[in-house]
mmCIF file of C-alpha atoms in Angstrom:
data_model
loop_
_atom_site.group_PDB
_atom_site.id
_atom_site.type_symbol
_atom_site.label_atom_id
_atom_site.label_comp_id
_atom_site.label_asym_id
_atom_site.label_seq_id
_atom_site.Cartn_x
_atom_site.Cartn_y
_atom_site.Cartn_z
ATOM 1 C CA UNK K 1 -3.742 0.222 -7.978
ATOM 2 C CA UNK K 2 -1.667 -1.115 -5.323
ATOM 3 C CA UNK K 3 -1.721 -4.792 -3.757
ATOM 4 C CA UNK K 4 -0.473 -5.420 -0.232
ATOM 5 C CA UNK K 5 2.112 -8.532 0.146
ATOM 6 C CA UNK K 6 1.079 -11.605 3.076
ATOM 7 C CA UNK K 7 2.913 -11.685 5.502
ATOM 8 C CA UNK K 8 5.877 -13.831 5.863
ATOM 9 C CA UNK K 9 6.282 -16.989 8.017
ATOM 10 C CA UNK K 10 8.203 -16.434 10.791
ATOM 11 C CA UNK K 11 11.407 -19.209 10.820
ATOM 12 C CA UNK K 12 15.270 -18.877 11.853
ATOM 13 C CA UNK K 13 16.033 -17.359 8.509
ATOM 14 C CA UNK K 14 13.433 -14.433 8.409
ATOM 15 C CA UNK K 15 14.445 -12.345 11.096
ATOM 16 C CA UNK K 16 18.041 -12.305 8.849
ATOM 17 C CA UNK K 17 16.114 -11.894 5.600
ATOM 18 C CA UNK K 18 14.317 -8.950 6.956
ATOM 19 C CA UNK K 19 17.595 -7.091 7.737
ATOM 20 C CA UNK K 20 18.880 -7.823 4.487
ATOM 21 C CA UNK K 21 15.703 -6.298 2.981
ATOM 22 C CA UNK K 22 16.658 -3.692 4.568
ATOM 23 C CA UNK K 23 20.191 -3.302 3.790
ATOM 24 C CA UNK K 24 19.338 -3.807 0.171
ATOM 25 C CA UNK K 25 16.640 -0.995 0.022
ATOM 26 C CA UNK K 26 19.446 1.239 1.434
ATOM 27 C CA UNK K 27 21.907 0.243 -1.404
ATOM 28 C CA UNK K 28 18.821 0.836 -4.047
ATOM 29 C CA UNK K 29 18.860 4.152 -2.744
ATOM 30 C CA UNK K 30 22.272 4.565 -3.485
ATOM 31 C CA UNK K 31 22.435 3.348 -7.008
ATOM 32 C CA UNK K 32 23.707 0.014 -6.441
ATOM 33 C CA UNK K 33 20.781 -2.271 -7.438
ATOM 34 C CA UNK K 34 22.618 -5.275 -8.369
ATOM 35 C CA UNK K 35 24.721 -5.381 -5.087
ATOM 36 C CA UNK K 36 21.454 -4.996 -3.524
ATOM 37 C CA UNK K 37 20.132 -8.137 -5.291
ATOM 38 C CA UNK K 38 23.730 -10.323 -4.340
ATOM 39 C CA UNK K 39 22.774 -10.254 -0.737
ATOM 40 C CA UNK K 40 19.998 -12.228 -0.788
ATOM 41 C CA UNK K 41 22.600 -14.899 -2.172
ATOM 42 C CA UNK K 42 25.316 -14.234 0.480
ATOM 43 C CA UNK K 43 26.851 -17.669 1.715
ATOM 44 C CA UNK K 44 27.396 -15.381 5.113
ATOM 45 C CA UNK K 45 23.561 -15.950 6.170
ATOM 46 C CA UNK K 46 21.727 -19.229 6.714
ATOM 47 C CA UNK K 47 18.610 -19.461 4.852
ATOM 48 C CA UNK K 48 17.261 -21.920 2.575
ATOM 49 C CA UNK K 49 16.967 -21.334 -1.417
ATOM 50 C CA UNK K 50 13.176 -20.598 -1.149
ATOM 51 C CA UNK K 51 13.202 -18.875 1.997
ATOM 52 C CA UNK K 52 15.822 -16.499 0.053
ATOM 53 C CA UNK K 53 13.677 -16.588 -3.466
ATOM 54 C CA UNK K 54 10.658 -15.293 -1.506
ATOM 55 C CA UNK K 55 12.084 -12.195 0.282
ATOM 56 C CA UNK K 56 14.203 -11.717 -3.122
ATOM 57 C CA UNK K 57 11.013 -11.466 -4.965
ATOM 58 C CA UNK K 58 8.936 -9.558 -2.765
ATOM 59 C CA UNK K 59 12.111 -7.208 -2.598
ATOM 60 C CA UNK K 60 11.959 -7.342 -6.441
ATOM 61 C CA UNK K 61 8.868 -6.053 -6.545
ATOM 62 C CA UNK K 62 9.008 -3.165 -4.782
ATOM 63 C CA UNK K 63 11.611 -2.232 -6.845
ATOM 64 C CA UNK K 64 9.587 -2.384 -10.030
ATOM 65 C CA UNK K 65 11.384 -5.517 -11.639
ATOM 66 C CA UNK K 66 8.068 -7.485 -11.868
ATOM 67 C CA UNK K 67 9.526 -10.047 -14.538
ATOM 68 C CA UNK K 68 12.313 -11.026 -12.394
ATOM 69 C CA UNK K 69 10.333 -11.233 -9.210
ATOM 70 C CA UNK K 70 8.605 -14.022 -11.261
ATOM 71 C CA UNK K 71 10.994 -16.258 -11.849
ATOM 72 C CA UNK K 72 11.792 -16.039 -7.546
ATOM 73 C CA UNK K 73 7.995 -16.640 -6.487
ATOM 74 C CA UNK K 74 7.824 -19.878 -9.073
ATOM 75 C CA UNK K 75 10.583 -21.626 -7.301
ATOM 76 C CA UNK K 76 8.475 -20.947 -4.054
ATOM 77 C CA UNK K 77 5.461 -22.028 -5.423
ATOM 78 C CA UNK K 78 7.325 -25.605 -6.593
ATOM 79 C CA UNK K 79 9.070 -25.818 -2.870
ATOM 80 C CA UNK K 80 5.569 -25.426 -1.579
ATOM 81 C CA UNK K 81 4.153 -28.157 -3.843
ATOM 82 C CA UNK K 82 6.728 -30.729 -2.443
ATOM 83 C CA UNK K 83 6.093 -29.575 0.536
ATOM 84 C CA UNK K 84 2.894 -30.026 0.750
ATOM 85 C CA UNK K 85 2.322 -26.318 2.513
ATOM 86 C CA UNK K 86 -1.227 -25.171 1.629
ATOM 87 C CA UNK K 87 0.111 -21.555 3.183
ATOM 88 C CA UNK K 88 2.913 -21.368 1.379
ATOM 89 C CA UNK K 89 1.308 -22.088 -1.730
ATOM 90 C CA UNK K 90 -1.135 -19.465 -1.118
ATOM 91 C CA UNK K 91 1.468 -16.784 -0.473
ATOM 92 C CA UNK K 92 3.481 -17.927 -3.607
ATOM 93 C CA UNK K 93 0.406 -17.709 -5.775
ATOM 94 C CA UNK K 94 -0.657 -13.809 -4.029
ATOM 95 C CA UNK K 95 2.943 -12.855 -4.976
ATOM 96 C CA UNK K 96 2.320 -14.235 -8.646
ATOM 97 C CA UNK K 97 -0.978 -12.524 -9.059
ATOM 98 C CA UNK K 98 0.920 -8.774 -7.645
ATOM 99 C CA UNK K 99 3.847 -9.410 -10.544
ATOM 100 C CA UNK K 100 1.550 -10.043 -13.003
ATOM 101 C CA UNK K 101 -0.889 -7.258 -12.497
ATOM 102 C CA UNK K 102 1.980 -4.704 -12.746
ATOM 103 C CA UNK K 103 2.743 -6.455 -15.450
ATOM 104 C CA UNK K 104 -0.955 -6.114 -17.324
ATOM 105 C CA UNK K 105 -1.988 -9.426 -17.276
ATOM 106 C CA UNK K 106 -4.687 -9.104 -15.510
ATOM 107 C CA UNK K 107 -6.287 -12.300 -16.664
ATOM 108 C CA UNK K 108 -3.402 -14.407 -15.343
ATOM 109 C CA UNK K 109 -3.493 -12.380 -12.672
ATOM 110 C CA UNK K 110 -6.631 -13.111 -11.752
ATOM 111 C CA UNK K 111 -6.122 -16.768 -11.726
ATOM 112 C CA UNK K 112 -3.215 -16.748 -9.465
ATOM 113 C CA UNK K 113 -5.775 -14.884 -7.382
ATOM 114 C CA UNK K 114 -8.036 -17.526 -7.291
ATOM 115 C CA UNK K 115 -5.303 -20.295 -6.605
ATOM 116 C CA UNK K 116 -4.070 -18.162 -3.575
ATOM 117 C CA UNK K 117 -7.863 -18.189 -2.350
ATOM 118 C CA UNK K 118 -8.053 -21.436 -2.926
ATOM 119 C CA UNK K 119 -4.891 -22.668 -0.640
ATOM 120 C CA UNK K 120 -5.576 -20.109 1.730
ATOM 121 C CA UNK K 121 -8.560 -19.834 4.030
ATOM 122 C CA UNK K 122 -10.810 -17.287 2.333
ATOM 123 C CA UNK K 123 -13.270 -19.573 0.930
ATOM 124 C CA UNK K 124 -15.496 -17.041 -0.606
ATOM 125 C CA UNK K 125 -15.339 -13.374 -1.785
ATOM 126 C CA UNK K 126 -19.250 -13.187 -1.537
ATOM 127 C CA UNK K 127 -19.220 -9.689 1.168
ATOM 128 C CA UNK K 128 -22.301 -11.104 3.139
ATOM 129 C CA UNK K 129 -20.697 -14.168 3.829
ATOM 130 C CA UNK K 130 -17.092 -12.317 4.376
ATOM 131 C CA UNK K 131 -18.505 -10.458 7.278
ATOM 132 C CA UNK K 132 -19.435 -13.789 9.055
ATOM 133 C CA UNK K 133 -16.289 -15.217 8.744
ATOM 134 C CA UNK K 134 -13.929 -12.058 9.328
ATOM 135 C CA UNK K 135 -13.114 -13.771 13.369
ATOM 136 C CA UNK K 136 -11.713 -16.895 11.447
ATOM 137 C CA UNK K 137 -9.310 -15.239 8.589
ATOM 138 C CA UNK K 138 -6.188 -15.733 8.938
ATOM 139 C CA UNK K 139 -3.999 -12.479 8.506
ATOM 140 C CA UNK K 140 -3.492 -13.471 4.673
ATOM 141 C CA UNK K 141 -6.666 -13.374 3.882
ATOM 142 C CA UNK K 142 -6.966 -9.598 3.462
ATOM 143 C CA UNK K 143 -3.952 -10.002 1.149
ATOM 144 C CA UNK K 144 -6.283 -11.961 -0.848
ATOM 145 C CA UNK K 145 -8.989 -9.676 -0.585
ATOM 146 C CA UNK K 146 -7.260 -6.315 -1.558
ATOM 147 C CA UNK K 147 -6.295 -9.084 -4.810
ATOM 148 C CA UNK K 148 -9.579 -9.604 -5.473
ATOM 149 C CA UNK K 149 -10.415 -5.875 -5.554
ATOM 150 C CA UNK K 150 -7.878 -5.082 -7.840
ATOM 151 C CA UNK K 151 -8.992 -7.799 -9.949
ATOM 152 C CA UNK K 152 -12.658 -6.613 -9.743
ATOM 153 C CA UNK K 153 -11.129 -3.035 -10.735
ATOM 154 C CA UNK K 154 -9.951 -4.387 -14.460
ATOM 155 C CA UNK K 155 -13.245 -6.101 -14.284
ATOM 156 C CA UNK K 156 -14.895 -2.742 -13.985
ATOM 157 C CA UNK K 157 -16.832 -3.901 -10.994
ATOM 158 C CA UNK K 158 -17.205 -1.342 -8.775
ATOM 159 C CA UNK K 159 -19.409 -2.130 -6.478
ATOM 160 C CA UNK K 160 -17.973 -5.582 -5.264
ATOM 161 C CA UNK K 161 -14.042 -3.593 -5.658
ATOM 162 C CA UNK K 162 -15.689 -1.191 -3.077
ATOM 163 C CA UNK K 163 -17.238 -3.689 -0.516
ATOM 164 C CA UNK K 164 -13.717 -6.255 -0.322
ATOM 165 C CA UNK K 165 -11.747 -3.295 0.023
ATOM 166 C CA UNK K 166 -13.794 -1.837 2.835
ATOM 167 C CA UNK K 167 -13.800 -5.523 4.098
ATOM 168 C CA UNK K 168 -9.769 -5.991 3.815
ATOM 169 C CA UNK K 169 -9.609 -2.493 5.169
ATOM 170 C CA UNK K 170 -11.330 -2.712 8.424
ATOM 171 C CA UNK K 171 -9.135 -6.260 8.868
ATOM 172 C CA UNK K 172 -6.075 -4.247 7.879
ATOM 173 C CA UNK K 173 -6.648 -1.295 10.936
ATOM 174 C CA UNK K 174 -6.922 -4.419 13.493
ATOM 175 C CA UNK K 175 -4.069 -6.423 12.099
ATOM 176 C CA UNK K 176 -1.763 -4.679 9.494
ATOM 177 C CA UNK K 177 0.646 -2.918 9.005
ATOM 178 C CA UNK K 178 0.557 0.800 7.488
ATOM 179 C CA UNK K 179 1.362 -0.114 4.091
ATOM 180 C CA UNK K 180 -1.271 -2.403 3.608
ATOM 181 C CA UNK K 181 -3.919 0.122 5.112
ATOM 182 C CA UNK K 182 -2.515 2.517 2.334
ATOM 183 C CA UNK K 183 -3.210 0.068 -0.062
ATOM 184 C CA UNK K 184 -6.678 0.030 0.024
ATOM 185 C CA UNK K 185 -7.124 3.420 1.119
ATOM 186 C CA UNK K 186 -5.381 3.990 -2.457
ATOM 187 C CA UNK K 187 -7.445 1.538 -4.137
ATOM 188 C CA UNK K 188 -10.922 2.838 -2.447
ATOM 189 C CA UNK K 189 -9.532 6.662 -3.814
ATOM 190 C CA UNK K 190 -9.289 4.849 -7.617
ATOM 191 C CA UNK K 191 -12.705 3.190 -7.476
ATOM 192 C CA UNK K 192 -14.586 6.585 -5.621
ATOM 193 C CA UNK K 193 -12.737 8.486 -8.380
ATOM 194 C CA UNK K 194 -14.138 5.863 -11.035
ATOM 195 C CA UNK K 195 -17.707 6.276 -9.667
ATOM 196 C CA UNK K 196 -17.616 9.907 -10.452
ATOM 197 C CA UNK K 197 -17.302 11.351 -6.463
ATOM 198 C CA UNK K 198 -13.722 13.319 -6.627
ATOM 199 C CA UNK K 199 -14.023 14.474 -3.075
ATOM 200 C CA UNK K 200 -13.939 10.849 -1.395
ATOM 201 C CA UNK K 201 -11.501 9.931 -4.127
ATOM 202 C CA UNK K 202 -9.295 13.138 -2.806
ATOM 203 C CA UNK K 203 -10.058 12.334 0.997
ATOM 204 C CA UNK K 204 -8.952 8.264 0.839
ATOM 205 C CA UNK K 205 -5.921 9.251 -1.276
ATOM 206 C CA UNK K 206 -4.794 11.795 1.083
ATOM 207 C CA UNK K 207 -5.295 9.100 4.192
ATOM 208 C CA UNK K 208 -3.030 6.594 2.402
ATOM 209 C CA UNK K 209 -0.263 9.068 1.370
ATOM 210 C CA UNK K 210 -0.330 10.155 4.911
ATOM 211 C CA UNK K 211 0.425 6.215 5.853
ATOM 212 C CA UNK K 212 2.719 5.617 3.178
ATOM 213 C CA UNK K 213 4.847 8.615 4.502
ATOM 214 C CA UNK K 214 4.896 6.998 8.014
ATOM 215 C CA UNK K 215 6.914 3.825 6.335
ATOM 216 C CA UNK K 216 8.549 5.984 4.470
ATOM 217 C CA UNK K 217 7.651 4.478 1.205
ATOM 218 C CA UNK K 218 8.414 6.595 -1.302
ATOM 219 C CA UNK K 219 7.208 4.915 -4.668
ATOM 220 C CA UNK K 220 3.798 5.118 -3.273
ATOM 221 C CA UNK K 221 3.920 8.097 -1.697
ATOM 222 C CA UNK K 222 5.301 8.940 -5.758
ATOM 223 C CA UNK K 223 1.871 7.367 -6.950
ATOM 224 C CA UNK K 224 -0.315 8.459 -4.515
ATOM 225 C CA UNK K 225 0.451 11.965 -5.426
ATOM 226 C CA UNK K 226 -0.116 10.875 -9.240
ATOM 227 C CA UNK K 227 -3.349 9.860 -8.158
ATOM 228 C CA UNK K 228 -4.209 12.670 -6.710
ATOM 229 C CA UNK K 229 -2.712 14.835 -9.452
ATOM 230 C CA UNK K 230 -5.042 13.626 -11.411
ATOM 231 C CA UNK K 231 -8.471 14.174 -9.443
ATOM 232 C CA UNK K 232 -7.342 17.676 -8.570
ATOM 233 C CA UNK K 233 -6.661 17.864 -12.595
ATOM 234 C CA UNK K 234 -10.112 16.684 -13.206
ATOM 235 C CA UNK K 235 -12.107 19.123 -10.624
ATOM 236 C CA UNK K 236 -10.647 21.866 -12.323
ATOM 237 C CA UNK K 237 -7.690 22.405 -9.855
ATOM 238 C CA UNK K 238 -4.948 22.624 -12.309
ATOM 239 C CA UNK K 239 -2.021 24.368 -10.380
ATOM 240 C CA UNK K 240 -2.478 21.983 -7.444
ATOM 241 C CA UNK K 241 -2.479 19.019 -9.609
ATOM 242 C CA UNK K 242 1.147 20.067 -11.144
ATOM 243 C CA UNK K 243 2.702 20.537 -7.678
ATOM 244 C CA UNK K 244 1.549 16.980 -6.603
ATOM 245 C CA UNK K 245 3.237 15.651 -9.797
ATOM 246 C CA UNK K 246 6.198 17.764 -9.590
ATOM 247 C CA UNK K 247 6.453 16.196 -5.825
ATOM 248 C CA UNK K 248 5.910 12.730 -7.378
ATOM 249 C CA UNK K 249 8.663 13.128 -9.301
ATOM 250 C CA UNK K 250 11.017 13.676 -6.579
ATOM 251 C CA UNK K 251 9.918 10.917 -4.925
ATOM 252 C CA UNK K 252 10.808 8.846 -7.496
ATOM 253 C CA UNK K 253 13.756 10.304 -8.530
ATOM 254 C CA UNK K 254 14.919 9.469 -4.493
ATOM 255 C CA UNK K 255 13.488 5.646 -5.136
ATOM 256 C CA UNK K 256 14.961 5.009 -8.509
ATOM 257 C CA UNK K 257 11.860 4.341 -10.444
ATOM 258 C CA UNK K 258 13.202 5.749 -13.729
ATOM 259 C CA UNK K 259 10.188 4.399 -15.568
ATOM 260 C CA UNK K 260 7.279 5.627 -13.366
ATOM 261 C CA UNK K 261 9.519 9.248 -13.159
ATOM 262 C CA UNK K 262 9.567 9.223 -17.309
ATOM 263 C CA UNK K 263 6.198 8.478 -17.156
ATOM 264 C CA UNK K 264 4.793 11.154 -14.141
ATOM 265 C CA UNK K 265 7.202 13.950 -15.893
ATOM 266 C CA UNK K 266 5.531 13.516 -19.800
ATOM 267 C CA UNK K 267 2.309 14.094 -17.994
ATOM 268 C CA UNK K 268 3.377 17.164 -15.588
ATOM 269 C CA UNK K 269 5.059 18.270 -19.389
ATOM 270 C CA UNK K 270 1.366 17.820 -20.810
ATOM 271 C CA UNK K 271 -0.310 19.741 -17.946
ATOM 272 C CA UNK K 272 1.966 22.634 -18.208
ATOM 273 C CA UNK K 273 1.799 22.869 -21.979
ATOM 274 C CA UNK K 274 -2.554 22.528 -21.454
ATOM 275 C CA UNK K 275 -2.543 25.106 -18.258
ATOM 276 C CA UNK K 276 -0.337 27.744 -20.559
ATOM 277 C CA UNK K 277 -3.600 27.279 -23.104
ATOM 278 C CA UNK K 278 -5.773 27.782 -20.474
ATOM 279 C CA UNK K 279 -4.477 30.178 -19.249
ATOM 280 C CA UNK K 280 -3.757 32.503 -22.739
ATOM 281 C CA UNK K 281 -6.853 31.200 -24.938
ATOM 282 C CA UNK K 282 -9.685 34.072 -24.337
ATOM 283 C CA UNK K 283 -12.146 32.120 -25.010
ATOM 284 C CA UNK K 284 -11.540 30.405 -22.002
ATOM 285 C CA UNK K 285 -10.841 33.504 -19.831
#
């Protein structure tokens, strides 16, 4: 599953912070993930400590270190409680409900969720109700929506998953940005492919790779080719499911996700050694 991030305020600092984003996904790419992390400390920019903690964290998680990102989004959360900031409060308590659901706890998770519905201005998740009140979100609230879905995903709850994402989706084509339109065309591919229809599954999958590849975002290009490994896997399509993981794991060889590469080549290992059965047991041919 993938979660989209709110967007951030704009203030003096975040035009800077954005740059150094950038900067420091370029030195990530070059194997240098702890200078990457020093620059959102640099005394050479202006920016206050939370202002740096939140783009750090974000930042963090997109990089895969979930625990650490913690630790950044907690001192936003407390800057936003003296604060006062509903908003900011929200967005530190979406953040803290992404980190722990790639983390796996998905009950904690879900409470963050809540909080960041709470603060924010989605006041219900009830889809008949959403649909009056879509002209009055504010452009977090689809954030908070794709949450929700994901949430309703470990819940097993289909059917609601489904309706926010479609919801969040159609919000995310007027206002969003590319990545978070891949999100939940990823997420609708996971829920169609748990509700047993492999060709929508296949079809949303494919639309948010193609997105993901427009913001050149290659650990979710990475996973939306696991993804679709997988259906392609299941629908008997074996040799096109170990070229999508075999160009998954270049992806994140080029991101340096060591973990989710580990992970994507045991499986491509466990396809090959199953498609060299298939293909040699006669009782299959």
């Amino acid at each position: 599953m993938s979660d989209s991030l709110p967007p951030t305020s704009r203030t003096a600092a975040s035009d800077i912070l954005m740059q150094l984003t950038q900067r420091a996904r370029l030195l990530v790419s070059k194997g240098k993930p702890q200078e990457a992390r020093a620059l959102f400390f640099s005394n050479e920019y202006k920016a206050s400590r939370w202002e740096r903690s939140l783009y750090l964290g974000q930042f963090l998680l997109e990089t895969g270190s979930h625990v650490e990102s913690i630790e950044e989004f907690s001192i936003v959360l407390d800057e936003a409680q003296q604060q006062g900031n509903n908003r900011l409060r929200s967005v530190a308590c979406h953040n803290l409900a992404v980190a722990y659901r790639n983390l796996s706890f998905f009950e904690l998770a879900a409470q963050f969720q809540q909080y960041s519905i709470a603060w924010g201005d989605l006041r219900s998740t009830n889809h008949q109700s959403l649909h009056a009140e879509l002209e009055h979100l504010s452009d977090d609230s689809a954030c908070d929506l794709t949450g929700r879905a994901n949430d309703a995903i470990q819940q097993e709850d289909y059917a609601l998953a489904e309706q926010l994402l479609n919801i969040s989706l159609s919000r995310e084509i007027l206002y969003g940005d590319a990545d978070s339109q891949a999100a939940d065309w990823g997420n609708l591919g996971i829920v169609k492919g748990l509700q047993g229809n492999p060709v929508s599954a296949i079809s949303c999958l494919r639309k948010a790779y193609v997105l993901h590849r427009q913001t050149d975002n290659l650990t979710q290009m990475g996973q939306d080719l696991v993804h679709l490994g997988e259906l392609f896997w299941i629908a008997g399509r074996f040799c096109r499911a170990t070229r999508c993981l075999d160009r998954a794991l270049a992806f994140f060889s080029r991101s340096r996700r060591l973990s989710l590469e580990q992970k994507t080549r045991s499986r491509l290992f466990e396809m090959q050694r199953l498609l060299k059965v298939k293909q040699y047991d006669p009782l299959l041919n």
